[in-house]
CSV table of C-alpha atoms in Angstrom, one decimal:
chain,number,residue,atom,x,y,z
A,873,MET,CA,7.1,18.0,-44.2
A,874,GLN,CA,4.2,18.3,-41.8
A,875,GLU,CA,5.6,15.4,-39.8
A,876,GLN,CA,8.9,17.0,-39.0
A,877,ALA,CA,7.2,20.4,-38.4
A,878,THR,CA,5.2,18.6,-35.7
A,879,ALA,CA,8.4,17.0,-34.3
A,880,ALA,CA,10.1,20.4,-34.3
A,881,TRP,CA,7.2,22.0,-32.5
A,882,VAL,CA,7.3,19.3,-29.8
A,883,GLY,CA,11.1,19.5,-29.5
A,884,HIS,CA,10.7,23.3,-29.1
A,885,LEU,CA,8.2,22.8,-26.2
A,886,ASN,CA,10.6,20.3,-24.5
A,887,GLN,CA,13.6,22.7,-25.0
A,888,VAL,CA,11.7,25.7,-23.6
A,889,ARG,CA,10.8,23.6,-20.5
A,890,LEU,CA,14.4,22.4,-20.1
A,891,ASP,CA,15.9,25.9,-20.5
A,892,ALA,CA,13.5,27.1,-17.8
A,893,LEU,CA,14.6,24.3,-15.5
A,894,LEU,CA,18.3,25.1,-16.1
A,895,GLU,CA,17.7,28.7,-15.4
A,896,ARG,CA,15.9,28.0,-12.1
A,897,LEU,CA,18.6,25.6,-11.0
A,898,THR,CA,21.3,28.2,-11.9
A,899,LYS,CA,19.5,30.8,-9.9
A,900,GLN,CA,19.2,28.4,-7.0
A,901,ASP,CA,22.9,27.8,-7.0
A,902,VAL,CA,23.3,31.6,-6.4
A,903,ASN,CA,20.5,31.6,-3.8
A,904,LEU,CA,22.1,28.8,-1.7
A,905,SER,CA,25.6,30.3,-2.0
A,906,ASP,CA,24.3,33.7,-0.8
A,907,ALA,CA,22.3,32.1,2.1
A,908,LEU,CA,25.4,30.2,3.4
A,909,THR,CA,27.4,33.4,3.1
A,910,HIS,CA,25.0,35.2,5.4
A,911,ILE,CA,25.4,32.5,8.0
A,912,ASP,CA,29.2,32.6,7.7
A,913,GLU,CA,29.3,36.4,8.0
A,914,ALA,CA,27.0,36.3,11.1
A,915,LEU,CA,29.2,33.6,12.7
A,916,GLN,CA,32.4,35.7,12.0
A,917,LYS,CA,30.8,38.9,13.3
A,918,ILE,CA,29.7,37.2,16.5
A,919,ASP,CA,33.2,35.8,17.1
A,920,LEU,CA,35.0,39.1,16.4
A,921,GLU,CA,32.6,41.8,17.5
A,922,VAL,CA,30.8,40.2,20.4
A,923,VAL,CA,32.6,37.3,22.0
A,924,ALA,CA,36.2,38.5,21.4
A,925,THR,CA,35.3,41.9,22.9
A,926,ASN,CA,33.2,40.4,25.7
A,927,ARG,CA,30.3,42.7,24.6
A,928,GLY,CA,27.5,42.7,27.1
A,929,GLY,CA,29.4,40.8,29.7
A,930,THR,CA,28.4,37.4,31.1
A,931,LYS,CA,24.7,38.3,31.5
A,932,GLY,CA,24.2,40.4,28.4
A,933,MET,CA,26.4,38.8,25.7
A,934,HIS,CA,23.7,36.4,24.5
A,935,GLY,CA,21.5,39.4,23.6
A,936,PHE,CA,24.0,40.7,21.1
A,937,ILE,CA,24.6,37.2,19.8
A,938,ALA,CA,20.9,36.9,19.2
A,939,GLU,CA,20.8,40.2,17.3
A,940,VAL,CA,23.6,39.2,14.9
A,941,ALA,CA,22.3,35.7,14.5
A,942,GLU,CA,18.8,36.8,13.7
A,943,VAL,CA,20.1,39.0,10.9
A,944,GLY,CA,22.1,36.2,9.5
A,945,VAL,CA,19.4,33.6,9.8
A,946,GLY,CA,16.6,35.8,8.6
A,947,ASN,CA,18.6,37.0,5.5
A,948,ALA,CA,19.8,33.4,4.8
A,949,ARG,CA,16.2,32.0,4.9
A,950,ALA,CA,15.1,34.8,2.5
A,951,ARG,CA,17.9,34.3,0.1
A,952,VAL,CA,17.7,30.5,-0.2
A,953,VAL,CA,14.1,30.9,-1.6
A,954,GLY,CA,15.2,33.7,-3.9
A,955,ALA,CA,13.9,36.7,-1.8
A,956,GLU,CA,15.9,39.7,-1.0
A,957,ALA,CA,17.9,40.0,2.3
A,958,VAL,CA,16.0,42.6,4.4
A,959,TYR,CA,17.5,42.4,7.9
A,960,GLU,CA,20.0,45.0,9.1
A,961,TRP,CA,21.8,45.1,12.4
A,962,VAL,CA,21.5,48.7,13.8
A,963,ASN,CA,24.2,48.2,16.5
A,964,ASP,CA,23.9,51.5,18.2
A,965,ASN,CA,22.5,50.6,21.7
A,966,GLY,CA,19.4,52.7,20.9
A,967,PRO,CA,15.7,51.9,20.9
A,968,VAL,CA,16.0,49.8,17.8
A,969,ASP,CA,18.1,46.6,17.5
A,970,LEU,CA,17.2,45.5,14.0
A,971,LEU,CA,15.6,46.8,10.8
A,972,ARG,CA,13.6,44.5,8.6
A,973,GLY,CA,12.7,46.3,5.4
A,974,GLY,CA,12.5,49.6,7.2
A,975,GLN,CA,10.5,48.2,10.2
A,976,ALA,CA,12.0,48.8,13.6
A,977,ILE,CA,12.5,45.7,15.8
A,978,GLN,CA,13.6,45.6,19.4
A,979,GLN,CA,14.8,42.2,20.6
A,980,LYS,CA,14.3,41.0,24.2
A,981,PHE,CA,16.2,37.7,24.9
A,982,VAL,CA,15.6,37.8,28.6
A,983,ALA,CA,14.9,34.9,31.0
A,984,ALA,CA,15.6,36.6,34.3
A,985,GLY,CA,12.7,36.8,36.7
A,986,GLY,CA,10.8,34.1,34.9
A,987,ARG,CA,8.7,36.7,32.9
A,988,LEU,CA,9.7,35.5,29.5
A,989,GLY,CA,11.1,38.9,28.6
A,990,LEU,CA,7.8,40.7,29.2
A,991,GLY,CA,9.4,42.8,32.0
A,992,ALA,CA,12.1,44.0,29.7
A,993,ILE,CA,9.5,44.9,27.1
A,994,ALA,CA,7.6,46.9,29.7
A,995,GLU,CA,10.7,48.8,30.6
A,996,HIS,CA,11.4,49.6,27.0
A,997,LEU,CA,7.8,50.8,26.5
A,998,GLU,CA,8.1,53.1,29.5
A,999,ARG,CA,11.2,54.7,27.9
A,1000,TYR,CA,9.9,54.7,24.4
A,1001,PRO,CA,6.0,54.8,24.7
A,1002,SER,CA,5.5,55.5,20.9
A,1003,PHE,CA,7.7,52.6,19.7
A,1004,VAL,CA,4.8,50.3,18.8
A,1005,ALA,CA,2.6,53.2,17.6
A,1006,ASP,CA,5.4,54.2,15.2
A,1007,GLY,CA,5.4,50.7,13.7
A,1008,GLY,CA,7.9,48.9,15.8
A,1009,ARG,CA,7.7,45.3,17.0
A,1010,TYR,CA,9.2,43.3,19.8
A,1011,GLN,CA,10.9,40.1,19.0
A,1012,ILE,CA,11.4,37.4,21.6
A,1013,PRO,CA,12.8,33.9,21.6
A,1014,ALA,CA,10.6,31.4,19.7
A,1015,ASP,CA,10.1,29.2,22.7
A,1016,HIS,CA,9.2,32.2,24.9
A,1017,TYR,CA,6.7,33.4,22.2
A,1018,GLU,CA,5.0,30.0,22.0
A,1019,VAL,CA,4.4,30.0,25.8
A,1020,ILE,CA,3.2,33.5,25.9
A,1021,ARG,CA,0.8,32.9,23.0
A,1022,THR,CA,-0.6,29.8,24.6
A,1023,LEU,CA,-1.1,31.4,28.0
A,1024,HIS,CA,-2.6,34.6,26.4
A,1025,ALA,CA,-5.3,32.5,24.6
A,1026,MET,CA,-6.0,30.2,27.7
A,1027,PRO,CA,-9.2,31.0,29.6
A,1028,ARG,CA,-9.0,31.5,33.4
A,1029,GLU,CA,-10.9,28.2,34.1
A,1030,GLU,CA,-8.3,26.2,32.2
A,1031,ALA,CA,-5.4,28.2,33.7
A,1032,GLY,CA,-6.6,27.4,37.2
A,1033,LYS,CA,-5.7,23.7,36.5
A,1034,LEU,CA,-2.1,24.6,36.0
A,1035,VAL,CA,0.3,23.5,38.7
A,1036,SER,CA,1.9,26.4,40.5
A,1037,GLY,CA,5.7,26.4,40.3
A,1038,ALA,CA,5.7,23.6,37.7
A,1039,ALA,CA,9.3,23.0,36.4
A,1040,ASP,CA,8.3,21.3,33.2
A,1041,GLY,CA,5.7,23.8,31.9
A,1042,PRO,CA,4.0,27.1,32.6
A,1043,SER,CA,2.2,27.7,35.9
A,1044,PHE,CA,-0.9,29.6,36.9
A,1045,ARG,CA,1.5,32.3,38.2
A,1046,ASP,CA,2.9,32.6,34.6
A,1047,TRP,CA,-0.6,32.9,33.2
A,1048,LYS,CA,-1.4,35.8,35.6
A,1049,ARG,CA,1.9,37.5,34.7
A,1050,VAL,CA,1.1,37.3,31.0
A,1051,HIS,CA,-2.4,38.6,31.3
A,1052,ALA,CA,-1.4,41.3,33.8
A,1053,PHE,CA,1.3,42.5,31.3
A,1054,PHE,CA,-1.1,43.0,28.4
A,1055,ALA,CA,-3.8,44.5,30.6
A,1056,THR,CA,-1.4,47.0,32.2
A,1057,ASN,CA,0.4,48.1,29.0
A,1058,GLU,CA,-2.6,48.0,26.7
A,1059,LEU,CA,-0.4,46.2,24.2
A,1060,ASP,CA,-1.8,43.9,21.5
A,1061,ILE,CA,-0.1,40.5,21.4
A,1062,ASP,CA,0.5,41.0,17.7
A,1063,ALA,CA,3.1,43.6,18.6
A,1064,LEU,CA,5.2,40.6,19.6
A,1065,GLU,CA,6.8,38.2,17.2
A,1066,ALA,CA,8.9,35.1,17.4
A,1067,SER,CA,12.6,35.0,16.6
A,1068,THR,CA,13.9,32.4,14.3
A,1069,LEU,CA,15.9,31.1,17.3
A,1070,ASP,CA,15.1,29.7,20.8
A,1071,TYR,CA,16.7,31.3,23.9
A,1072,LYS,CA,19.1,28.4,24.3
A,1073,ASP,CA,20.4,28.7,20.7
A,1074,VAL,CA,22.1,32.1,21.3
A,1075,GLN,CA,24.1,31.3,24.4
A,1076,ARG,CA,27.9,31.5,24.4
A,1077,GLY,CA,29.3,28.1,23.5
A,1078,VAL,CA,26.1,27.1,21.7
A,1079,TYR,CA,25.6,29.6,18.9
A,1080,GLY,CA,28.2,28.0,16.7
A,1081,ALA,CA,26.3,24.7,16.7
A,1082,SER,CA,23.0,26.5,16.2
A,1083,LEU,CA,24.2,28.3,13.1
A,1084,GLU,CA,25.7,25.1,11.7
A,1085,ALA,CA,22.3,23.4,12.2
A,1086,GLU,CA,20.8,26.3,10.3
A,1087,GLU,CA,23.2,25.7,7.4
A,1088,ASP,CA,22.0,22.1,7.3
A,1089,SER,CA,18.4,23.3,7.3
A,1090,LEU,CA,19.2,25.7,4.4
A,1091,ARG,CA,20.6,22.8,2.4
A,1092,ARG,CA,17.5,20.7,3.0
A,1093,THR,CA,15.4,23.6,1.9
A,1094,ASP,CA,17.6,24.0,-1.2
A,1095,ARG,CA,17.1,20.3,-2.1
A,1096,LYS,CA,13.4,20.6,-1.7
A,1097,LEU,CA,13.3,23.6,-4.0
A,1098,ARG,CA,15.4,21.8,-6.6
A,1099,ASP,CA,13.2,18.7,-6.4
A,1100,ARG,CA,10.1,21.0,-6.8
A,1101,ALA,CA,11.7,22.7,-9.8
A,1102,ARG,CA,12.4,19.4,-11.5
A,1103,ALA,CA,8.9,18.1,-10.8
A,1104,GLU,CA,7.3,21.3,-12.2
A,1105,SER,CA,9.5,21.2,-15.3
A,1106,GLY,CA,8.5,17.7,-16.2
A,1107,PRO,CA,6.0,16.8,-18.9
A,1108,SER,CA,2.4,17.4,-18.1
A,1109,LEU,CA,-1.0,16.4,-19.5
A,1110,ARG,CA,-1.7,20.0,-20.2
A,1111,GLU,CA,1.4,20.5,-22.3
A,1112,GLY,CA,0.8,17.1,-24.0
A,1113,ALA,CA,-2.7,18.2,-24.9
A,1114,GLN,CA,-1.2,21.4,-26.3
A,1115,ALA,CA,1.3,19.5,-28.4
A,1116,THR,CA,-1.5,17.2,-29.7
A,1117,LEU,CA,-3.8,20.1,-30.7
A,1118,VAL,CA,-1.1,22.2,-32.3
A,1119,ALA,CA,0.3,19.1,-34.2
A,1120,ALA,CA,-3.3,18.3,-35.4
A,1121,ALA,CA,-3.8,21.9,-36.5
A,1122,ILE,CA,-0.4,22.0,-38.3
A,1123,GLU,CA,-1.1,18.9,-40.3
A,1124,GLY,CA,-4.8,19.4,-40.8
A,1125,GLY,CA,-4.3,23.1,-41.9
A,1126,SER,CA,-1.4,22.4,-44.2
A,1127,THR,CA,-3.2,19.5,-45.8
A,1128,PHE,CA,-6.2,21.7,-46.4
A,1129,ALA,CA,-4.1,24.4,-48.0
A,1130,PHE,CA,-2.2,22.0,-50.2
A,1131,ALA,CA,-5.4,20.3,-51.3
A,1132,VAL,CA,-6.9,23.7,-52.3
A,1133,ILE,CA,-3.7,24.7,-54.1
A,1134,ALA,CA,-3.7,21.4,-56.0
A,1135,LYS,CA,-7.3,22.0,-57.2
A,1136,ARG,CA,-6.4,25.5,-58.2
A,1137,ARG,CA,-3.5,24.3,-60.2
A,1138,GLN,CA,-5.8,22.0,-62.1
A,1139,GLY,CA,-7.6,25.1,-63.4
A,1140,THR,CA,-10.5,25.1,-61.0
A,1141,LYS,CA,-11.4,28.5,-59.6
A,1142,LEU,CA,-12.2,28.7,-55.9
A,1143,ALA,CA,-15.7,29.9,-56.7
A,1144,ASP,CA,-16.2,26.8,-58.9
A,1145,PHE,CA,-15.4,24.2,-56.3
A,1146,THR,CA,-18.2,21.7,-56.1
A,1147,ALA,CA,-19.7,20.1,-53.0
A,1148,GLU,CA,-17.7,17.0,-54.0
A,1149,ASP,CA,-14.5,18.9,-54.2
A,1150,TRP,CA,-15.0,20.4,-50.7
A,1151,LYS,CA,-16.0,17.0,-49.3
A,1152,GLU,CA,-12.8,15.5,-50.7
A,1153,ILE,CA,-10.7,18.3,-49.3
A,1154,GLY,CA,-12.5,18.0,-45.9
A,1155,ASP,CA,-12.0,14.3,-45.8
A,1156,ARG,CA,-8.2,14.6,-46.5
A,1157,SER,CA,-7.9,17.4,-44.0
A,1158,GLY,CA,-9.8,15.5,-41.3
A,1159,ILE,CA,-7.6,12.4,-41.7
A,1160,ALA,CA,-4.5,14.6,-41.6
A,1161,PHE,CA,-5.9,16.4,-38.5
A,1162,ALA,CA,-6.3,13.0,-36.7
A,1163,LYS,CA,-2.9,11.8,-37.8
A,1164,GLY,CA,-1.3,15.0,-36.6
A,1165,GLY,CA,-2.9,14.6,-33.2
A,1166,VAL,CA,-1.7,11.1,-32.9
A,1167,ARG,CA,1.7,12.1,-34.1
A,1168,GLY,CA,2.0,15.0,-31.7
A,1169,ALA,CA,0.9,12.9,-28.7
A,1170,GLY,CA,3.2,10.1,-29.7
A,1171,VAL,CA,6.3,12.3,-30.3
A,1172,TYR,CA,5.6,14.1,-27.0
A,1173,ALA,CA,5.3,10.9,-25.1
A,1174,ILE,CA,8.4,9.3,-26.6
A,1175,THR,CA,10.7,12.3,-26.2
A,1176,ASN,CA,9.7,12.6,-22.5
A,1177,MET,CA,9.7,8.9,-21.6
A,1178,ILE,CA,13.0,7.9,-23.2
A,1179,PRO,CA,16.1,10.0,-24.2
A,1180,THR,CA,15.1,10.4,-27.8
A,1181,SER,CA,15.4,13.4,-30.1
A,1182,ASP,CA,12.2,14.8,-31.6
A,1183,ALA,CA,13.3,13.9,-35.1
A,1184,VAL,CA,13.8,10.2,-34.2
A,1185,ALA,CA,10.6,10.1,-32.2
A,1186,SER,CA,8.7,11.5,-35.3
A,1187,LEU,CA,10.4,8.8,-37.4
A,1188,ILE,CA,9.1,6.1,-35.1
A,1189,VAL,CA,5.5,7.5,-34.9
A,1190,THR,CA,5.4,8.3,-38.6
A,1191,ALA,CA,6.6,4.8,-39.6
A,1192,ALA,CA,4.1,3.2,-37.2
A,1193,ILE,CA,1.2,5.2,-38.7
A,1194,SER,CA,2.3,4.4,-42.3
A,1195,VAL,CA,2.8,0.7,-41.6
A,1196,ALA,CA,-0.6,0.6,-39.9
A,1197,GLU,CA,-2.2,2.1,-43.0
A,1198,GLN,CA,-0.5,-0.6,-45.1
A,1199,ALA,CA,-1.7,-3.2,-42.7
A,1200,HIS,CA,-5.3,-1.9,-43.1
A,1201,LYS,CA,-5.0,-2.1,-46.9
A,1202,LEU,CA,-3.7,-5.7,-46.5
A,1203,ARG,CA,-6.6,-6.8,-44.4
A,1204,SER,CA,-9.1,-5.2,-46.8
A,1205,GLY,CA,-7.5,-7.0,-49.7
A,1206,GLU,CA,-6.3,-3.8,-51.5
A,1207,ILE,CA,-2.6,-5.1,-51.6
A,1208,THR,CA,-0.9,-8.4,-51.5
A,1209,GLU,CA,1.6,-9.6,-48.8
A,1210,ALA,CA,4.5,-8.8,-51.0
A,1211,GLN,CA,3.2,-5.3,-51.7
A,1212,PHE,CA,2.7,-4.8,-48.0
A,1213,LEU,CA,6.3,-5.7,-47.2
A,1214,GLU,CA,7.6,-3.6,-50.0
A,1215,ASN,CA,5.5,-0.6,-49.1
A,1216,ALA,CA,6.3,-0.9,-45.4
A,1217,GLU,CA,10.0,-0.8,-46.2
A,1218,TYR,CA,9.5,2.2,-48.4
A,1219,VAL,CA,7.6,4.2,-45.9
A,1220,CYS,CA,10.1,3.4,-43.1
A,1221,LEU,CA,13.0,4.4,-45.3
A,1222,GLU,CA,11.2,7.6,-46.4
A,1223,SER,CA,10.5,8.5,-42.7
A,1224,ALA,CA,14.2,7.9,-41.9
A,1225,VAL,CA,15.2,10.2,-44.7
A,1226,GLY,CA,12.8,12.9,-43.5
A,1227,ALA,CA,14.1,12.6,-39.9
A,1228,LEU,CA,17.8,12.9,-41.1
A,1229,SER,CA,17.0,15.8,-43.3
A,1230,ALA,CA,15.2,17.6,-40.4
A,1231,LEU,CA,18.2,17.1,-38.1
A,1232,VAL,CA,20.6,18.5,-40.8
A,1233,GLY,CA,18.2,21.4,-41.5
A,1234,GLN,CA,17.9,22.2,-37.8
A,1235,VAL,CA,21.7,22.3,-37.4
A,1236,LEU,CA,22.3,24.5,-40.4
A,1237,ILE,CA,19.2,26.7,-39.7
A,1238,PRO,CA,18.9,26.8,-35.9
A,1239,VAL,CA,15.4,28.3,-35.9
A,1240,PRO,CA,12.6,26.3,-34.3
A,1241,LEU,CA,10.3,24.7,-37.0
A,1242,LEU,CA,11.9,26.6,-39.9
A,1243,GLY,CA,15.2,24.6,-40.0
A,1244,ALA,CA,13.3,21.2,-39.7
A,1245,VAL,CA,10.8,22.1,-42.4
A,1246,ILE,CA,13.4,23.3,-44.9
A,1247,GLY,CA,15.6,20.4,-44.3
A,1248,THR,CA,12.8,17.9,-44.6
A,1249,THR,CA,11.6,19.5,-47.8
A,1250,ILE,CA,15.0,19.4,-49.5
A,1251,GLY,CA,15.8,15.9,-48.2
A,1252,SER,CA,12.5,14.5,-49.4
A,1253,VAL,CA,12.9,16.1,-52.9
A,1254,MET,CA,16.4,14.7,-53.2
A,1255,TYR,CA,15.4,11.3,-52.0
A,1256,ARG,CA,12.4,10.9,-54.4
A,1257,ALA,CA,14.6,12.1,-57.3
A,1258,ALA,CA,17.3,9.6,-56.4
A,1259,ALA,CA,14.8,6.8,-55.7
A,1260,SER,CA,13.1,7.2,-59.1
A,1261,SER,CA,16.5,6.7,-60.9
A,1262,LEU,CA,17.8,3.7,-59.1
A,1263,ASP,CA,18.1,0.5,-61.1
A,1264,ARG,CA,18.0,-3.0,-59.6
A,1265,ARG,CA,21.7,-3.2,-59.0
A,1266,GLU,CA,21.7,0.1,-57.1
A,1267,ALA,CA,18.7,-1.1,-55.1
A,1268,GLU,CA,20.7,-4.3,-54.1
A,1269,LEU,CA,23.6,-2.1,-53.0
A,1270,ILE,CA,21.3,-0.1,-50.8
A,1271,ALA,CA,19.9,-3.3,-49.3
A,1272,ALA,CA,23.3,-4.6,-48.6
A,1273,PHE,CA,24.3,-1.2,-47.0
A,1274,ARG,CA,21.2,-1.3,-44.9
A,1275,ASP,CA,22.1,-4.8,-43.6
A,1276,GLU,CA,25.6,-3.5,-42.8
A,1277,GLN,CA,24.0,-0.6,-40.9
A,1278,ILE,CA,21.9,-3.0,-38.9
A,1279,GLN,CA,24.9,-5.0,-37.9
A,1280,LEU,CA,26.8,-1.8,-37.1
A,1281,ASP,CA,23.9,-0.6,-35.0
A,1282,ALA,CA,23.9,-3.8,-33.0
A,1283,HIS,CA,27.7,-3.6,-32.5
A,1284,LEU,CA,27.6,0.0,-31.4
A,1285,ALA,CA,24.7,-0.7,-29.1
A,1286,ALA,CA,26.7,-3.4,-27.4
A,1287,GLU,CA,29.8,-1.1,-27.1
A,1288,HIS,CA,27.6,1.6,-25.8
A,1289,GLN,CA,26.2,-0.6,-23.1
A,1290,GLN,CA,29.7,-1.7,-22.0
A,1291,LEU,CA,30.8,1.9,-21.9
A,1292,LEU,CA,27.8,2.8,-19.7
A,1293,GLU,CA,28.5,-0.1,-17.3
A,1294,HIS,CA,32.2,1.0,-17.1
A,1295,ILE,CA,31.2,4.6,-16.4
A,1296,GLY,CA,28.8,3.4,-13.7
A,1297,VAL,CA,31.5,1.4,-12.0
A,1298,SER,CA,34.1,4.2,-12.3
A,1299,THR,CA,31.7,6.8,-11.0
A,1300,ALA,CA,30.7,4.6,-8.0
A,1301,ARG,CA,34.4,4.1,-7.2
A,1302,TYR,CA,35.1,7.8,-7.5
A,1303,ILE,CA,32.3,8.8,-5.2
A,1304,GLU,CA,33.4,6.1,-2.7
A,1305,VAL,CA,37.0,7.4,-2.7
A,1306,LEU,CA,35.8,11.0,-2.6
A,1307,ASP,CA,33.7,10.3,0.5
A,1308,LEU,CA,36.8,8.8,2.2
A,1309,ALA,CA,38.9,11.8,1.2
A,1310,PHE,CA,36.5,14.2,2.9
A,1311,SER,CA,35.7,12.1,6.0
A,1312,PRO,CA,35.7,13.9,9.3
A,1313,ASP,CA,38.0,11.2,10.6
A,1314,LEU,CA,41.5,12.5,9.8
A,1315,GLY,CA,43.0,9.1,9.4
A,1316,VAL,CA,40.4,7.9,7.0
A,1317,ALA,CA,40.5,11.3,5.2
A,1318,LEU,CA,44.3,10.9,4.7
A,1319,GLN,CA,44.0,7.4,3.3
A,1320,GLY,CA,41.1,8.6,1.2
A,1321,SER,CA,43.1,11.4,-0.2
A,1322,ILE,CA,45.9,9.0,-1.2
A,1323,ALA,CA,43.4,6.7,-2.9
A,1324,LEU,CA,41.7,9.7,-4.6
A,1325,ALA,CA,45.1,10.9,-6.0
A,1326,ALA,CA,45.9,7.5,-7.3
A,1327,HIS,CA,42.3,7.1,-8.8
A,1328,VAL,CA,42.6,10.4,-10.8
A,1329,GLY,CA,46.0,9.4,-12.2
A,1330,VAL,CA,48.6,11.2,-10.1
A,1331,ALA,CA,51.9,9.5,-10.5
A,1332,ALA,CA,52.8,7.2,-7.6
A,1333,ASP,CA,56.1,8.9,-6.9
A,1334,GLN,CA,54.3,12.3,-6.5
A,1335,ILE,CA,51.7,11.0,-3.9
A,1336,LEU,CA,52.7,11.8,-0.3
A,1337,ASP,CA,51.8,8.4,1.1
A,1338,THR,CA,54.7,7.9,3.4
A,1339,GLU,CA,56.3,10.0,6.2
A,1340,ASP,CA,59.6,10.2,4.2
A,1341,LYS,CA,57.9,11.6,1.2
A,1342,THR,CA,55.9,14.1,3.2
A,1343,LEU,CA,59.0,15.4,5.1
A,1344,SER,CA,61.0,15.6,1.9
A,1345,TYR,CA,58.2,17.6,0.2
A,1346,PHE,CA,57.7,20.2,3.0
A,1347,VAL,CA,61.3,20.3,4.4
A,1348,ASP,CA,63.8,19.7,1.7
């Protein structure tokens, strides 16, 4: 009984971990879907409300594209990791372009004049001098922000080495502009922040590719999060130690209780227990504690290394421990070789009965530990009652049945392996055909779609694989 209680406990630990993983992956499905929806909505809004209406004209359209794109990208990046979408497009041509969780943001995607948008910020500050004091922030292209931050932190001695008018990097003139801006406006550089996009990413004719690249980035982030969830939900030394200690406590504690009860049933009062009685109980409990620890660790390792149920894993570990005990008795001369073989068969069969009983009990009583314990108890009682009444002929029948089961197991194992190989080949072929069906090359995709339809069992006369069939389907 204790053996299957241990197995049920380990199985419960594994199931809790698996349920948590499935819950995380299900939530991540929703997160990714929401994130991609934010990008699609931003792309549609830019197409319909900015480009189609020529909002901002040739020189100012990219500013409105940047505002919508920032909302879409910012919300998508938040949602893909499970956070709430906090960006909102104000869209009123006022002092605030975006709201992020209630914080006002003014965007300045300006390259004119070579001032990296600082001139536009100065003009905005002149019109709304309390904007930053009221909690507002200025957002500029990521590449502009990086240059400004670098020049702001650069000492004058180093800046003097910059080449004036350099086309491939900032110049000394740029350094003076940056420092003059912050000195004149008394603005802290932390009032500026980087956009999620560079200046070039929001230009007309480019923003579509930029948002598609963002979708690819979101999918990569999603894969990393899923890989992390799988890694964190895997077996661990800490959980293995927990399984070992709890299993040891279950078996050690139950053995102690049963030993005390057995003494009481013999008529000995608890107050009359002698030192020898307590020593005997302690020895039996200590051995059970050690066995429980070994069993818990073994079942945890087996169930997490190979696809095996907790009941079967317990059977394997319990049988191994029992056979090891019989081997020790054989080496010490307590039993003969014939007795060793007979006892080994008995303990293995008894372990199998216990595992089967636990499985049945868990199905009928789907409560962790309880179903396995009740099933094991009933199964063990029935098995021992039946075993004591078997005569020689019935024992021979059982032996013959066992041999048949061994042969059947071997046959089923071979069929199982063949089925796995067939499934592997079929799956590989299906994926190959599926890749062709969704190829960006229309010709390849058409042939792939024909092959996919045939692969999944569509009748040949219903597949549009010729021009005549296609015309007849759509025209006739």
